[in-house]
Short mmCIF file of C-alpha atoms and ligand atoms in Angstrom, two decimals:
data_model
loop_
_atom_site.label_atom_id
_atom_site.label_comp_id
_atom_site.label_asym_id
_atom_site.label_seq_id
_atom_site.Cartn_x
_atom_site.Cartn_y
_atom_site.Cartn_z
CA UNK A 1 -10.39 46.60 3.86
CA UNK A 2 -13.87 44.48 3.22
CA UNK A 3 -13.31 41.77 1.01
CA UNK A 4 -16.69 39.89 -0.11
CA UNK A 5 -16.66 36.30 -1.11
CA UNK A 6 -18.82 35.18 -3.67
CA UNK A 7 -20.44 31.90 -2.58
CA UNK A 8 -20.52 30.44 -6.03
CA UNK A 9 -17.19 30.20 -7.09
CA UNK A 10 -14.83 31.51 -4.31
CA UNK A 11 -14.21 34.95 -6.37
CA UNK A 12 -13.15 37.68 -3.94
CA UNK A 13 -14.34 41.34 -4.50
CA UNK A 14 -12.30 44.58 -2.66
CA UNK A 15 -14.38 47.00 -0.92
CA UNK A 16 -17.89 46.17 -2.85
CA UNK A 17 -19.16 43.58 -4.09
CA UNK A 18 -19.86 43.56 -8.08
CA UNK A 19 -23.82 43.45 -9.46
CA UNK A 20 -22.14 40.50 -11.17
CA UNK A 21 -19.31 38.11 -10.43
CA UNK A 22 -16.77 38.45 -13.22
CA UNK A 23 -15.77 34.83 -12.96
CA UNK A 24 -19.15 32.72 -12.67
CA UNK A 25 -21.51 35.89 -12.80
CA UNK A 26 -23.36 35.07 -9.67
CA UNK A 27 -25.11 38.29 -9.08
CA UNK A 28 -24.84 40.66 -5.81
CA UNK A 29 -26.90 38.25 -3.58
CA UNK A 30 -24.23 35.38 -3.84
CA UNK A 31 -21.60 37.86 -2.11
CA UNK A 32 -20.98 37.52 1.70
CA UNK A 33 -18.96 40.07 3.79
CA UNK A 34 -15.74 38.26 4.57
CA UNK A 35 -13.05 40.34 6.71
CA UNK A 36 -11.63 37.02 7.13
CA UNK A 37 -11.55 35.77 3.67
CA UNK A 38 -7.44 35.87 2.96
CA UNK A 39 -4.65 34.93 5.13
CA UNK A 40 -2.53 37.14 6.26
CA UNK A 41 1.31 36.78 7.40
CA UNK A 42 1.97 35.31 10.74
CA UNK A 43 4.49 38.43 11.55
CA UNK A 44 8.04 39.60 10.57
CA UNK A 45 9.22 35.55 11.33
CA UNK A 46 7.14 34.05 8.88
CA UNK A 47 6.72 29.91 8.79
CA UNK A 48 6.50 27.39 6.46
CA UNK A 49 2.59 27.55 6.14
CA UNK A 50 3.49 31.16 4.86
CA UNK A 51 6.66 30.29 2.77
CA UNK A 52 4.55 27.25 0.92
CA UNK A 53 1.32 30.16 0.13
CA UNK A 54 2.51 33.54 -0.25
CA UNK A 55 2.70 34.21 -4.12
CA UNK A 56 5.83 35.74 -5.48
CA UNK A 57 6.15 37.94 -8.49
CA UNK A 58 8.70 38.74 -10.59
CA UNK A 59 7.93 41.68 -13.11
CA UNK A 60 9.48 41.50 -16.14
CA UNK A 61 9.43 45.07 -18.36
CA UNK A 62 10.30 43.81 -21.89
CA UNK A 63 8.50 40.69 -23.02
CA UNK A 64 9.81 37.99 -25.71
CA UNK A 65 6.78 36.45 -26.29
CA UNK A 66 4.23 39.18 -28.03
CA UNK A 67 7.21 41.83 -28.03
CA UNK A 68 6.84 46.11 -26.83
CA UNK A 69 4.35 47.05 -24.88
CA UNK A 70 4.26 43.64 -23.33
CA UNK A 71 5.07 43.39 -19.32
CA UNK A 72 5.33 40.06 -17.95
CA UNK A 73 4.28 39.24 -14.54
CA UNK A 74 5.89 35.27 -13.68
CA UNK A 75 3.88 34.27 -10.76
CA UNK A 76 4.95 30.94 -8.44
CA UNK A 77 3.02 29.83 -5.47
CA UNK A 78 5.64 29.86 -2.84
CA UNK A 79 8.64 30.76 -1.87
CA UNK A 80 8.91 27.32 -1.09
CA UNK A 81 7.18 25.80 -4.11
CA UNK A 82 3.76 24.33 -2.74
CA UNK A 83 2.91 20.70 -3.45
CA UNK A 84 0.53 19.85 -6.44
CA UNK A 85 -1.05 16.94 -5.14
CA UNK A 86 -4.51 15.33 -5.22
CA UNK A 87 -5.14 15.75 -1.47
CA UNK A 88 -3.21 18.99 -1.72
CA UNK A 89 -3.23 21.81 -4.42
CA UNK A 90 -3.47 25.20 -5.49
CA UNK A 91 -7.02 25.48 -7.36
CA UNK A 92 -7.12 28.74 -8.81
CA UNK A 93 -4.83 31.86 -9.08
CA UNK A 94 -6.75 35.26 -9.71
CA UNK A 95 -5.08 38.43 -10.71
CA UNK A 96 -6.12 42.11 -10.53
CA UNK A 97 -4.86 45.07 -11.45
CA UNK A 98 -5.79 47.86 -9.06
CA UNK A 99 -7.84 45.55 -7.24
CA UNK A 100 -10.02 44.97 -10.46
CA UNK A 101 -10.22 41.33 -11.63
CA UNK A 102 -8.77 40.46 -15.12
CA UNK A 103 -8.14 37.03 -14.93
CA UNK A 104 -8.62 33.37 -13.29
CA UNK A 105 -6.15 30.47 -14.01
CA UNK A 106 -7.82 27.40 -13.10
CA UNK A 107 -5.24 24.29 -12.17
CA UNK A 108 -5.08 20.85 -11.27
CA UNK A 109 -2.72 18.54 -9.33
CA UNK A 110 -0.22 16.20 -10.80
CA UNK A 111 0.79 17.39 -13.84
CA UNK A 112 1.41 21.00 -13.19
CA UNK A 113 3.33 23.31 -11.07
CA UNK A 114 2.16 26.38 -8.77
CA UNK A 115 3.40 29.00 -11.66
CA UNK A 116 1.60 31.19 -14.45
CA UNK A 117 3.63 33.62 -16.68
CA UNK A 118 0.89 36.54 -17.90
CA UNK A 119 1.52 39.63 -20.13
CA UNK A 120 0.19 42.42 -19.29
CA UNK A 121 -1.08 45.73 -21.93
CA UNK A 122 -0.27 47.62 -18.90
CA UNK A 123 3.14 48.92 -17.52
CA UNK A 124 2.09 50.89 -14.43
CA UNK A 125 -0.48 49.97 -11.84
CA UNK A 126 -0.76 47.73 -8.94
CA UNK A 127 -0.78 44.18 -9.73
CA UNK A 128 -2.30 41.66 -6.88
CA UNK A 129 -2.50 38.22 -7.47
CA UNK A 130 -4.39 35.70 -4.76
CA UNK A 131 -4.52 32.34 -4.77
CA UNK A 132 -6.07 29.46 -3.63
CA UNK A 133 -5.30 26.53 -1.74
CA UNK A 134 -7.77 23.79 -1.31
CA UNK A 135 -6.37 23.21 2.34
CA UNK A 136 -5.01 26.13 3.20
CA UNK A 137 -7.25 29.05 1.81
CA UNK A 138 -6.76 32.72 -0.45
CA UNK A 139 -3.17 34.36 0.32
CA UNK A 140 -2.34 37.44 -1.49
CA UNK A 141 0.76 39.29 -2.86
CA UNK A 142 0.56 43.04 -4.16
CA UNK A 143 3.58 44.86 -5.87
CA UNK A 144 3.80 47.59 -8.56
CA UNK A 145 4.45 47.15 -11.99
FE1 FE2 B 1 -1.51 24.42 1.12
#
């Protein structure tokens, strides 16, 4: 699969890159072919780099927040929870939904932990959330709803 990076704000786009980028709306130019732009899993015996930066879903089909037709995806960074630290930290968590973007979640270290609840108008589809890690790079999860 191409992935294409755009080199204003990190966004990355699956199989073409967008006339725009739907997070900073850097046009075409900014995107660079990337084939290595995501980690991938180091193998069936997966380490701690991968435990600390694989994301983990957990798909939730009736919401209590906003009520039916709500589906809530609760996202955490980690199977083991990865640190929130100034020299260390997860700076953004994008999500898609068939590989189209529909939302960024900025953070910052110290006062928050690796973890977004989102609710979703959808309840079918591919959700695929990637994340960033300012040491570390992009690692992605993708499960159904
Ligand atoms: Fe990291």
């Amino acid at each position: 699969m191409n992935t294409f990076v755009c080199g204003k704000c990190g966004y990355v786009a699956f199989d073409v890159a967008p006339d725009f980028c739907p997070v900073c709306w850097a046009k075409k130019e900014a995107f660079k072919l990337d084939s290595a732009a995501i980690k991938s899993p180091g193998g069936v015996q997966t380490g701690e780099l991968e435990k600390k930066h694989i994301p983990q879903i957990k798909i939730t089909k009736t919401c209590g927040l906003v009520g039916p037709g709500c589906v809530d995806a609760n996202i955490k960074i980690g199977e083991i929870l990865h640190p929130m630290e100034a020299k260390h930290y997860i700076t953004h968590i994008d999500i898609y939904l068939n590989r189209a973007f529909i939302a960024r979640y900025h953070l910052t270290p110290e006062k928050l932990n690796p973890a977004l609840g989102i609710h979703l108008k959808v309840d079918a589809g591919k959700l695929l959330v990637l994340q960033n890690c300012n040491l570390h790079g992009r690692w992605v999860t993708e499960t159904e709803i």
